[in-house]
Amino acid sequence: MGNDELWQRYQDWLYYHEGLDLYLDVSRMRFDDALVEELEPKFEKAFRDMEELEAGAIANPDEDRMVGHYWLRDPDRAPAELREEIVNTLSDIEDFARRIREGDITSPTGDRFTDILSIGIGGSALGPEFVSEALAADSPPMEIHFIDNTDPAGIDRTLNRLKAKDRLKSTLVIVTSKSGGTPETRNGMLEVHNFYDKEGLPFPRHAVAITVPGSKMDELERVEGWLAEFPMFDWVGGRTSEMSAVGLLSASLLGIDIRSLLEGAKEMDEATRVPDVKRNPAALLALAWYYAGNGKGEKDMVILPYKDSLLLFSRYLQQLVMESLGKEKDLDGNIVHQGIAVYGNKGSTDQHAYVQQLREGVPNFFATFIEVLEDRSAEWFEQNSYQLEVESDATSGDFLSGFLQGTRQALYENGRDSITITISQVNPRTVGALIALYERAVGFYASLVNINAYHQPGVEAGKKAAASVIDLQRKILETLRNTGQSDLTTLAERADAAEEIETVYKIVRHLAANQRVRLEGDRANPSRLQVSI
């Protein structure tokens, strides 16, 4: 296709949202009119499906619940019985955050809270991490830290750094868990609770819970008398929870304008209700994804934001897209193995990382460039009367833009497709819009390929498998306490795990590395090892 034809295709397929000053360009995806026409009935169904979801249809039959994250930014669309709680929760979050920032609520020592320690997993961590990185000011009213794994060394590092700065006593701890029983979050909370106890600090006077009323976390918060509790709603999934207390509390504490974040998402939701593919940005994304992977996820999605503050966007989208779309079965029970793999870093770092392979290696991907037009903030321009030219008539921001355009062109010339999303600046409204755009695109794509985007049986299976390993570990330790030293084969038989001897070996190897059992013998020949307490 010649330059004139490409220019015309660009204009034909360009989407622009005036209110958000957001562009979506799918012209470098090589789908044709025949595919668009073929998918028209599927899109008509997708638009109806989304309308039914927003009206309160049961979207997750596994848990018999609705999916209504879009009600969080437009409570008037929510069922009547939910509206007041949505509105009141938002006001409560803003009031609590204001009182923390202004020093009306202090730590037990009377110190103003200076830091936030957020404990969560999955969507309870990825959303807040992305938004804080994207939107927190250079000198925010509080600093935020995350425990988002059950890694003891990682937990210790975070807590010891706070202790070294003498800021543990002025750290507000937010624990986010729907049930209170999610192992990673529960473990993090117990580790932090123990650390505070050893330092002589009353953990409950530092702690805030975000949970479902009636959960184990809710009960613990009430018994111990934590500082505050904010609700999680069972109709909001973890990967779409950023606009709930899960994301809004930490954002508000950091001084981020959460009303603008919600407004941007609401505007994007409205734009994606238009039942016309060409005038609906989420439908355009779903069309591009369907074309790229032949409706089967045959190509990976590479997210390349050309802005440092959007570095974590690809990590956020990994969960949103892969957990939503990675399904073994379709809605009719057929084995389909759907999904789209997502990875990415940022431009122009990727010029020196994996763009070489993207252009000349295996063509198993499509790229999405996230472009930000403004190089620096409006405040910077107000305070500076010039821009540094690193070369004649070229600033560092010009080079960043040039790298994006050049990479896009180089990929297309070598048969690699790409999407480009352009925003004028990174601010709460545009970040809210980006989050909503991808949430809706996931919903449309799921309808196109006939899967349920709102459950996660694979995640639940992984949790059950992990729990079975812990149960086996308990049997192994009990057996060793009762019988003393044993070889692996005998130990596995006595623990009723003769067919799981490899798992037994890996359990005792881990226990030995942490000085909880002893391993004696040739480590290169596991079957000859002797195990003892």
Coordinates of C-alpha atoms in Angstrom, one line a residue:
M1 CA 0.0 0.0 0.0
G2 CA 1.5 3.4 -1.1
N3 CA 1.8 6.4 1.1
D4 CA -1.3 8.1 -0.3
E5 CA -3.3 5.0 0.3
L6 CA -2.0 4.7 3.9
W7 CA -2.8 8.3 4.6
Q8 CA -6.3 7.8 3.3
R9 CA -6.7 4.6 5.4
Y10 CA -5.4 6.5 8.5
Q11 CA -8.1 9.2 8.0
D12 CA -10.8 6.6 7.3
W13 CA -10.1 4.6 10.5
L14 CA -9.0 7.4 12.9
Y15 CA -11.1 7.7 16.0
Y16 CA -10.9 11.0 18.0
H17 CA -12.7 11.9 21.3
E18 CA -12.8 15.6 21.6
G19 CA -13.7 15.8 25.3
L20 CA -10.8 13.5 26.3
D21 CA -8.5 14.7 23.4
L22 CA -7.8 11.1 22.7
Y23 CA -6.9 9.5 19.4
L24 CA -7.1 5.8 18.4
D25 CA -5.4 4.7 15.2
V26 CA -5.9 1.2 13.9
S27 CA -4.9 2.0 10.3
R28 CA -1.7 -0.1 10.6
M29 CA -3.7 -3.2 11.3
R30 CA -4.2 -4.9 7.9
F31 CA -7.8 -6.0 8.3
D32 CA -10.1 -5.5 5.3
D33 CA -13.7 -4.5 4.8
A34 CA -14.7 -8.1 4.3
L35 CA -13.7 -9.0 7.9
V36 CA -15.5 -6.0 9.3
E37 CA -18.7 -7.0 7.4
E38 CA -18.2 -10.6 8.6
L39 CA -18.0 -9.6 12.2
E40 CA -21.0 -7.2 12.1
P41 CA -23.5 -9.7 13.5
K42 CA -21.0 -10.6 16.3
F43 CA -20.5 -6.9 17.2
E44 CA -24.3 -6.4 17.2
K45 CA -24.5 -9.2 19.8
A46 CA -21.5 -7.7 21.7
F47 CA -23.2 -4.4 22.0
R48 CA -26.4 -6.1 23.3
D49 CA -24.3 -8.2 25.8
M50 CA -22.6 -5.1 27.2
E51 CA -26.0 -3.3 27.5
E52 CA -27.4 -6.3 29.4
L53 CA -24.3 -6.4 31.7
E54 CA -24.8 -2.7 32.6
A55 CA -28.4 -3.4 33.3
G56 CA -27.5 -5.9 36.0
A57 CA -27.5 -9.3 34.2
I58 CA -25.7 -12.1 36.0
A59 CA -22.3 -12.1 34.3
N60 CA -20.4 -14.6 36.5
P61 CA -22.6 -17.7 36.9
D62 CA -19.8 -19.4 38.8
E63 CA -20.4 -17.0 41.7
D64 CA -24.0 -15.9 40.7
R65 CA -23.0 -12.3 40.7
M66 CA -23.4 -9.2 38.5
V67 CA -20.4 -7.3 37.2
G68 CA -20.8 -3.5 37.6
H69 CA -17.5 -1.7 37.8
Y70 CA -18.9 0.9 35.4
W71 CA -21.5 1.8 38.0
L72 CA -18.6 3.1 40.2
R73 CA -18.1 6.1 37.9
D74 CA -21.8 6.5 37.1
P75 CA -24.0 5.5 40.1
D76 CA -27.2 6.6 38.3
R77 CA -26.8 3.5 36.1
A78 CA -26.5 1.2 39.1
P79 CA -29.5 -0.7 40.5
A80 CA -31.3 1.6 42.9
E81 CA -30.3 -0.4 46.0
L82 CA -26.6 0.2 45.2
R83 CA -26.5 3.8 44.4
E84 CA -26.4 5.3 47.8
E85 CA -23.6 3.0 49.0
I86 CA -21.5 3.9 45.9
V87 CA -21.9 7.6 46.5
N88 CA -21.4 7.4 50.2
T89 CA -18.3 5.3 49.9
L90 CA -16.7 7.8 47.6
S91 CA -17.4 10.7 50.0
D92 CA -16.1 8.6 53.0
I93 CA -12.9 8.0 51.1
E94 CA -12.3 11.6 50.3
D95 CA -13.1 12.7 53.9
F96 CA -10.8 10.1 55.4
A97 CA -8.0 10.9 53.0
R98 CA -8.4 14.7 53.7
R99 CA -8.2 14.1 57.5
I100 CA -5.1 11.9 57.1
R101 CA -3.3 14.5 54.9
E102 CA -4.3 17.4 57.1
G103 CA -3.2 15.7 60.3
D104 CA -6.7 15.4 61.9
I105 CA -6.0 11.6 62.1
T106 CA -2.5 10.8 63.4
S107 CA -0.5 7.8 64.3
P108 CA -0.5 6.6 68.0
T109 CA 2.7 8.6 68.6
G110 CA 0.9 11.7 67.4
D111 CA 2.9 11.9 64.2
R112 CA 1.2 12.9 61.0
F113 CA 1.1 9.9 58.7
T114 CA 3.9 10.2 56.1
D115 CA 3.8 6.9 54.2
I116 CA 1.3 4.3 52.9
L117 CA 2.0 0.6 53.0
S118 CA -0.5 -1.1 50.6
I119 CA -0.9 -4.9 51.1
G120 CA -2.7 -6.7 48.3
I121 CA -2.4 -9.1 45.4
G122 CA -3.4 -9.1 41.8
G123 CA -5.9 -6.3 41.0
S124 CA -5.7 -5.1 44.5
A125 CA -2.1 -4.2 43.9
L126 CA -1.6 -3.7 40.1
G127 CA -4.2 -0.9 39.7
P128 CA -3.0 1.2 42.7
E129 CA 0.6 0.7 41.6
F130 CA -0.1 1.8 38.1
V131 CA -2.1 4.8 39.1
S132 CA 0.3 6.0 41.8
E133 CA 3.2 5.7 39.3
A134 CA 1.3 7.5 36.6
L135 CA -0.3 10.3 38.6
A136 CA 1.3 11.0 41.9
A137 CA 3.0 14.4 42.1
D138 CA 6.8 14.7 42.3
S139 CA 6.5 15.6 45.9
P140 CA 3.2 13.9 47.0
P141 CA 1.7 14.4 50.5
M142 CA 2.6 10.8 51.3
E143 CA 4.9 8.2 49.9
I144 CA 3.5 4.8 48.9
H145 CA 5.0 1.3 49.2
F146 CA 3.6 -2.1 48.2
I147 CA 3.7 -5.6 49.5
D148 CA 2.2 -7.6 46.6
N149 CA 3.7 -11.0 47.1
T150 CA 4.2 -13.6 49.8
D151 CA 8.0 -13.3 49.5
P152 CA 9.5 -13.0 53.0
A153 CA 12.7 -11.2 51.8
G154 CA 10.6 -8.7 49.8
I155 CA 8.4 -8.0 52.8
D156 CA 11.5 -7.6 55.1
R157 CA 13.1 -5.2 52.6
T158 CA 10.1 -3.0 52.5
L159 CA 9.6 -2.9 56.2
N160 CA 13.3 -2.5 57.0
R161 CA 13.6 0.5 54.7
L162 CA 10.7 2.2 56.4
K163 CA 12.3 1.4 59.8
A164 CA 15.7 2.7 58.7
K165 CA 14.0 6.0 57.8
D166 CA 12.2 6.0 61.2
R167 CA 8.9 6.2 59.3
L168 CA 7.4 2.9 60.4
K169 CA 5.6 4.8 63.2
S170 CA 4.1 7.2 60.7
T171 CA 3.0 4.6 58.1
L172 CA -0.6 4.0 57.3
V173 CA -1.2 0.3 56.4
I174 CA -3.9 -0.5 53.9
V175 CA -4.9 -4.2 53.7
T176 CA -7.1 -5.1 50.7
S177 CA -8.8 -8.5 50.6
K178 CA -12.3 -9.4 49.6
S179 CA -12.5 -12.4 51.9
G180 CA -9.6 -11.9 54.3
G181 CA -8.5 -15.4 53.4
T182 CA -6.4 -14.8 50.2
P183 CA -3.1 -16.3 51.3
E184 CA -0.8 -13.7 49.8
T185 CA -2.6 -10.8 51.4
R186 CA -3.2 -12.6 54.7
N187 CA 0.4 -13.5 54.9
G188 CA 1.6 -10.0 54.2
M189 CA -0.8 -8.6 56.9
L190 CA 0.4 -11.1 59.5
E191 CA 4.1 -10.4 58.7
V192 CA 3.5 -6.6 59.0
H193 CA 1.4 -7.1 62.1
N194 CA 4.2 -9.2 63.7
F195 CA 6.9 -6.6 62.6
Y196 CA 4.9 -3.8 64.3
D197 CA 4.4 -5.8 67.4
K198 CA 8.2 -6.5 67.7
E199 CA 8.8 -2.7 67.3
G200 CA 6.3 -1.9 70.1
L201 CA 3.9 -0.2 67.7
P202 CA 0.1 -1.0 67.9
F203 CA -0.7 -2.3 64.5
P204 CA -4.5 -1.7 64.6
R205 CA -3.9 2.0 65.1
H206 CA -2.1 2.1 61.8
A207 CA -4.3 -0.2 59.9
V208 CA -7.2 0.3 57.4
A209 CA -9.2 -2.6 55.8
I210 CA -10.7 -2.7 52.4
T211 CA -13.0 -5.8 52.4
V212 CA -16.5 -7.2 51.9
P213 CA -18.7 -6.7 55.0
G214 CA -19.0 -9.9 56.9
S215 CA -15.6 -11.3 55.7
K216 CA -12.8 -12.6 57.9
M217 CA -11.0 -9.3 57.4
D218 CA -14.1 -7.4 58.4
E219 CA -14.3 -9.5 61.6
L220 CA -10.6 -9.0 62.4
E221 CA -10.9 -5.2 61.8
R222 CA -13.8 -5.0 64.2
V223 CA -12.2 -7.2 66.9
E224 CA -8.9 -5.3 66.9
G225 CA -10.3 -1.9 66.3
W226 CA -8.5 -0.7 63.2
L227 CA -8.5 2.9 62.1
A228 CA -11.1 2.5 59.4
E229 CA -12.8 0.1 57.0
F230 CA -14.0 0.7 53.4
P231 CA -16.2 -1.7 51.5
M232 CA -15.4 -3.9 48.5
F233 CA -18.4 -4.9 46.4
D234 CA -18.9 -8.5 45.3
W235 CA -20.0 -7.2 41.9
V236 CA -16.6 -5.7 41.2
G237 CA -13.8 -8.1 40.2
G238 CA -10.3 -7.5 41.3
R239 CA -8.9 -6.7 37.9
T240 CA -11.6 -4.0 37.4
S241 CA -11.5 -2.6 40.9
E242 CA -9.3 0.5 40.5
M243 CA -12.3 2.8 40.5
S244 CA -13.5 1.3 43.8
A245 CA -12.0 1.9 47.3
V246 CA -9.3 -0.6 46.2
G247 CA -7.7 2.1 44.0
L248 CA -9.4 5.3 45.1
L249 CA -8.3 5.3 48.7
S250 CA -4.6 5.2 48.1
A251 CA -4.9 7.6 45.1
S252 CA -6.8 10.1 47.3
L253 CA -4.2 9.9 50.0
L254 CA -1.6 10.7 47.4
G255 CA -3.4 13.8 46.5
I256 CA -4.6 12.5 43.1
D257 CA -7.9 14.0 41.8
I258 CA -10.1 10.8 42.0
R259 CA -13.2 12.7 40.8
S260 CA -11.4 13.4 37.5
L261 CA -10.2 9.8 37.3
L262 CA -13.8 8.7 37.6
E263 CA -15.0 11.3 35.1
G264 CA -12.5 10.2 32.5
A265 CA -13.7 6.6 32.9
K266 CA -17.3 7.7 32.7
E267 CA -16.7 9.7 29.5
M268 CA -15.0 6.7 27.9
D269 CA -17.8 4.4 29.0
E270 CA -20.2 6.7 27.2
A271 CA -18.1 6.7 24.1
T272 CA -18.0 2.9 24.1
R273 CA -21.8 2.6 24.2
V274 CA -22.1 3.8 20.6
P275 CA -23.3 0.7 18.6
D276 CA -21.1 1.4 15.6
V277 CA -17.7 -0.1 15.4
K278 CA -16.1 2.8 13.6
R279 CA -17.3 5.3 16.2
N280 CA -16.6 3.1 19.2
P281 CA -13.0 3.0 20.4
A282 CA -13.3 -0.2 22.5
A283 CA -15.0 -2.0 19.5
L284 CA -12.1 -0.8 17.3
L285 CA -9.6 -2.3 19.7
A286 CA -11.6 -5.6 19.8
L287 CA -11.7 -5.6 16.0
A288 CA -8.0 -5.2 15.8
W289 CA -7.3 -7.9 18.4
Y290 CA -9.6 -10.3 16.6
Y291 CA -7.9 -9.6 13.3
A292 CA -4.4 -9.9 14.7
G293 CA -4.9 -13.3 16.3
N294 CA -7.5 -14.7 13.9
G295 CA -10.0 -14.7 16.7
K296 CA -7.9 -17.3 18.5
G297 CA -5.2 -15.2 20.2
E298 CA -2.5 -16.4 17.7
K299 CA -0.4 -13.2 18.3
D300 CA 0.8 -11.6 21.5
M301 CA -0.1 -8.0 22.5
V302 CA 3.0 -5.8 23.0
I303 CA 2.2 -2.6 25.0
L304 CA 4.7 0.2 24.4
P305 CA 4.0 3.4 26.3
Y306 CA 6.3 6.2 25.3
K307 CA 6.1 7.9 28.7
D308 CA 8.0 7.0 31.9
S309 CA 4.9 7.5 34.0
L310 CA 3.0 4.9 32.1
L311 CA 5.7 2.2 32.6
L312 CA 3.3 0.0 34.7
F313 CA 0.5 0.1 32.2
S314 CA 1.6 -3.1 30.5
R315 CA 1.7 -4.9 33.9
Y316 CA -1.8 -3.7 34.7
L317 CA -3.1 -4.8 31.3
Q318 CA -1.4 -8.2 31.6
Q319 CA -3.8 -9.1 34.4
L320 CA -6.9 -7.4 32.9
V321 CA -6.5 -9.0 29.5
M322 CA -5.0 -12.4 30.3
E323 CA -7.1 -13.2 33.3
S324 CA -10.2 -12.1 31.5
L325 CA -9.6 -13.7 28.1
G326 CA -7.4 -16.7 29.0
K327 CA -10.1 -19.4 29.1
E328 CA -10.2 -23.1 28.3
K329 CA -13.9 -23.3 27.5
D330 CA -16.3 -21.1 25.6
L331 CA -19.8 -20.2 26.8
D332 CA -21.1 -23.4 25.1
G333 CA -18.7 -25.6 27.0
N334 CA -16.4 -26.3 24.0
I335 CA -12.6 -26.5 24.5
V336 CA -11.2 -23.4 22.8
H337 CA -8.1 -22.4 24.8
Q338 CA -8.7 -18.7 24.2
G339 CA -6.5 -15.8 25.3
I340 CA -4.1 -13.1 24.3
A341 CA -0.6 -12.9 25.9
V342 CA 0.4 -9.4 26.9
Y343 CA 3.9 -8.0 27.6
G344 CA 5.8 -4.7 27.3
N345 CA 8.1 -2.2 28.7
K346 CA 8.4 1.4 27.5
G347 CA 9.7 3.5 24.7
S348 CA 12.4 4.3 23.9
T349 CA 14.0 1.8 26.2
D350 CA 12.6 -0.9 23.9
Q351 CA 14.7 0.5 21.1
H352 CA 17.6 -1.0 22.9
A353 CA 15.8 -4.1 24.2
Y354 CA 13.5 -6.1 22.0
V355 CA 12.5 -4.0 19.0
Q356 CA 15.2 -5.8 17.0
Q357 CA 13.2 -9.0 17.4
L358 CA 9.9 -7.3 16.9
R359 CA 11.0 -6.0 13.5
E360 CA 13.1 -9.0 12.3
G361 CA 12.3 -12.0 14.5
V362 CA 9.2 -14.2 14.8
P363 CA 6.1 -12.2 13.7
N364 CA 4.0 -13.5 16.5
F365 CA 2.8 -10.2 17.9
F366 CA 1.1 -6.9 17.3
A367 CA 2.2 -3.7 19.0
T368 CA 0.2 -1.0 20.7
F369 CA 2.0 2.3 21.0
I370 CA 0.8 4.7 23.7
E371 CA 1.7 8.2 22.7
V372 CA 1.6 11.3 24.9
L373 CA 1.8 14.6 22.9
E374 CA 2.9 17.0 25.7
D375 CA 6.5 16.4 26.6
R376 CA 6.4 18.3 29.9
S377 CA 3.6 19.5 32.2
A378 CA 1.8 22.8 31.9
E379 CA 3.4 23.9 35.2
W380 CA 6.8 23.4 33.7
F381 CA 6.0 25.6 30.8
E382 CA 4.7 28.3 33.1
Q383 CA 7.9 28.3 35.0
N384 CA 10.3 28.1 32.1
S385 CA 10.5 30.4 29.1
Y386 CA 12.5 28.0 26.8
Q387 CA 13.0 24.4 26.0
L388 CA 16.5 22.9 25.8
E389 CA 17.4 21.9 22.2
V390 CA 19.7 18.9 22.4
E391 CA 20.3 19.3 18.7
S392 CA 19.4 22.0 16.2
D393 CA 15.6 22.4 16.3
A394 CA 15.2 19.2 18.4
T395 CA 14.4 18.6 22.0
S396 CA 14.7 15.4 24.0
G397 CA 10.9 15.1 23.7
D398 CA 11.2 15.4 19.9
F399 CA 13.5 12.5 19.9
L400 CA 11.0 10.4 22.0
S401 CA 8.3 11.2 19.4
G402 CA 10.6 10.4 16.6
F403 CA 11.5 7.1 18.0
L404 CA 7.8 6.2 18.3
Q405 CA 7.0 7.2 14.8
G406 CA 10.1 5.6 13.4
T407 CA 9.5 2.3 15.2
R408 CA 5.9 2.2 14.0
Q409 CA 6.9 2.7 10.5
A410 CA 9.8 0.2 10.6
L411 CA 7.5 -2.4 12.0
Y412 CA 4.8 -1.8 9.4
E413 CA 7.3 -1.9 6.6
N414 CA 8.3 -5.4 7.7
G415 CA 4.8 -6.8 7.9
R416 CA 4.3 -6.1 11.7
D417 CA 0.9 -4.5 12.6
S418 CA 0.4 -1.9 15.3
I419 CA -2.2 0.2 17.0
T420 CA -1.5 3.7 18.3
I421 CA -3.4 5.4 21.2
T422 CA -2.6 9.1 21.6
I423 CA -3.4 11.3 24.5
S424 CA -2.4 14.9 25.0
Q425 CA -1.1 14.5 28.5
V426 CA -1.0 12.0 31.4
N427 CA -3.6 13.2 33.9
P428 CA -6.4 11.7 36.0
R429 CA -9.0 12.0 33.3
T430 CA -6.9 10.4 30.6
V431 CA -5.7 7.6 32.8
G432 CA -9.3 6.9 33.9
A433 CA -10.2 6.9 30.2
L434 CA -7.4 4.4 29.3
I435 CA -8.5 2.0 32.1
A436 CA -12.1 2.1 31.0
L437 CA -11.2 1.8 27.3
Y438 CA -9.4 -1.5 27.9
E439 CA -12.0 -2.8 30.3
R440 CA -14.7 -2.3 27.6
A441 CA -12.5 -3.7 24.8
V442 CA -12.0 -6.9 26.9
G443 CA -15.7 -7.2 27.2
F444 CA -16.4 -6.8 23.5
Y445 CA -13.6 -9.2 22.5
A446 CA -14.9 -11.8 24.9
S447 CA -18.3 -11.6 23.3
L448 CA -16.8 -11.9 19.8
V449 CA -15.0 -15.2 20.7
N450 CA -17.9 -16.4 22.9
I451 CA -16.2 -16.7 26.3
N452 CA -16.9 -15.4 29.8
A453 CA -14.5 -12.5 30.6
Y454 CA -15.6 -12.2 34.2
H455 CA -14.6 -15.5 35.9
Q456 CA -11.2 -17.1 36.6
P457 CA -11.5 -20.8 37.0
G458 CA -7.7 -21.2 36.3
V459 CA -6.8 -18.9 39.1
E460 CA -9.0 -20.9 41.5
A461 CA -7.5 -24.1 40.3
G462 CA -4.0 -22.7 41.0
K463 CA -5.1 -21.7 44.5
K464 CA -6.4 -25.2 45.2
A465 CA -3.2 -26.8 44.0
A466 CA -1.1 -24.5 46.2
A467 CA -3.3 -25.3 49.2
S468 CA -2.8 -29.1 48.6
V469 CA 1.0 -28.6 48.6
I470 CA 0.7 -26.8 52.0
D471 CA -1.5 -29.6 53.3
L472 CA 1.1 -32.2 52.2
Q473 CA 3.8 -30.2 53.9
R474 CA 1.9 -30.4 57.2
K475 CA 1.7 -34.2 56.8
I476 CA 5.4 -34.4 56.1
L477 CA 6.4 -32.4 59.2
E478 CA 4.0 -34.4 61.4
T479 CA 5.4 -37.7 60.0
L480 CA 9.0 -36.6 60.7
R481 CA 8.2 -35.5 64.2
N482 CA 6.6 -39.0 64.9
T483 CA 9.2 -41.2 63.1
G484 CA 12.5 -39.3 63.0
Q485 CA 14.9 -39.7 60.1
S486 CA 13.7 -41.1 56.9
D487 CA 14.6 -41.5 53.2
L488 CA 12.3 -39.8 50.7
T489 CA 10.5 -42.9 49.5
T490 CA 9.6 -44.0 53.0
L491 CA 8.7 -40.5 54.0
A492 CA 6.4 -40.1 51.0
E493 CA 4.7 -43.5 51.8
R494 CA 4.2 -42.6 55.4
A495 CA 2.7 -39.2 54.4
D496 CA 0.2 -41.0 52.1
A497 CA 2.0 -39.3 49.1
A498 CA 3.8 -42.2 47.4
E499 CA 2.7 -41.0 44.0
E500 CA 3.8 -37.4 44.8
I501 CA 7.5 -38.1 45.7
E502 CA 8.8 -35.3 43.5
T503 CA 6.5 -32.8 45.4
V504 CA 7.7 -34.3 48.7
Y505 CA 11.3 -33.8 47.6
K506 CA 10.7 -30.2 46.7
I507 CA 8.9 -29.5 49.9
V508 CA 11.7 -30.9 52.1
R509 CA 14.4 -29.1 50.0
H510 CA 12.6 -25.8 50.7
L511 CA 12.2 -26.6 54.4
A512 CA 15.9 -27.5 54.6
A513 CA 17.0 -24.3 53.0
N514 CA 15.1 -22.5 55.7
Q515 CA 16.5 -24.6 58.6
R516 CA 13.3 -26.4 59.4
V517 CA 14.5 -29.9 58.5
R518 CA 17.8 -31.4 57.8
L519 CA 18.9 -33.1 54.5
E520 CA 21.9 -35.4 54.5
G521 CA 23.4 -37.2 51.6
D522 CA 24.2 -36.6 47.9
R523 CA 22.1 -33.5 46.8
A524 CA 22.6 -34.6 43.2
N525 CA 20.8 -37.9 43.9
P526 CA 17.6 -37.0 45.7
S527 CA 16.5 -40.6 46.2
R528 CA 19.6 -41.2 48.5
L529 CA 18.8 -38.3 50.8
Q530 CA 18.0 -38.7 54.4
V531 CA 15.5 -36.3 56.0
S532 CA 15.1 -35.4 59.7
I533 CA 13.8 -32.7 61.9

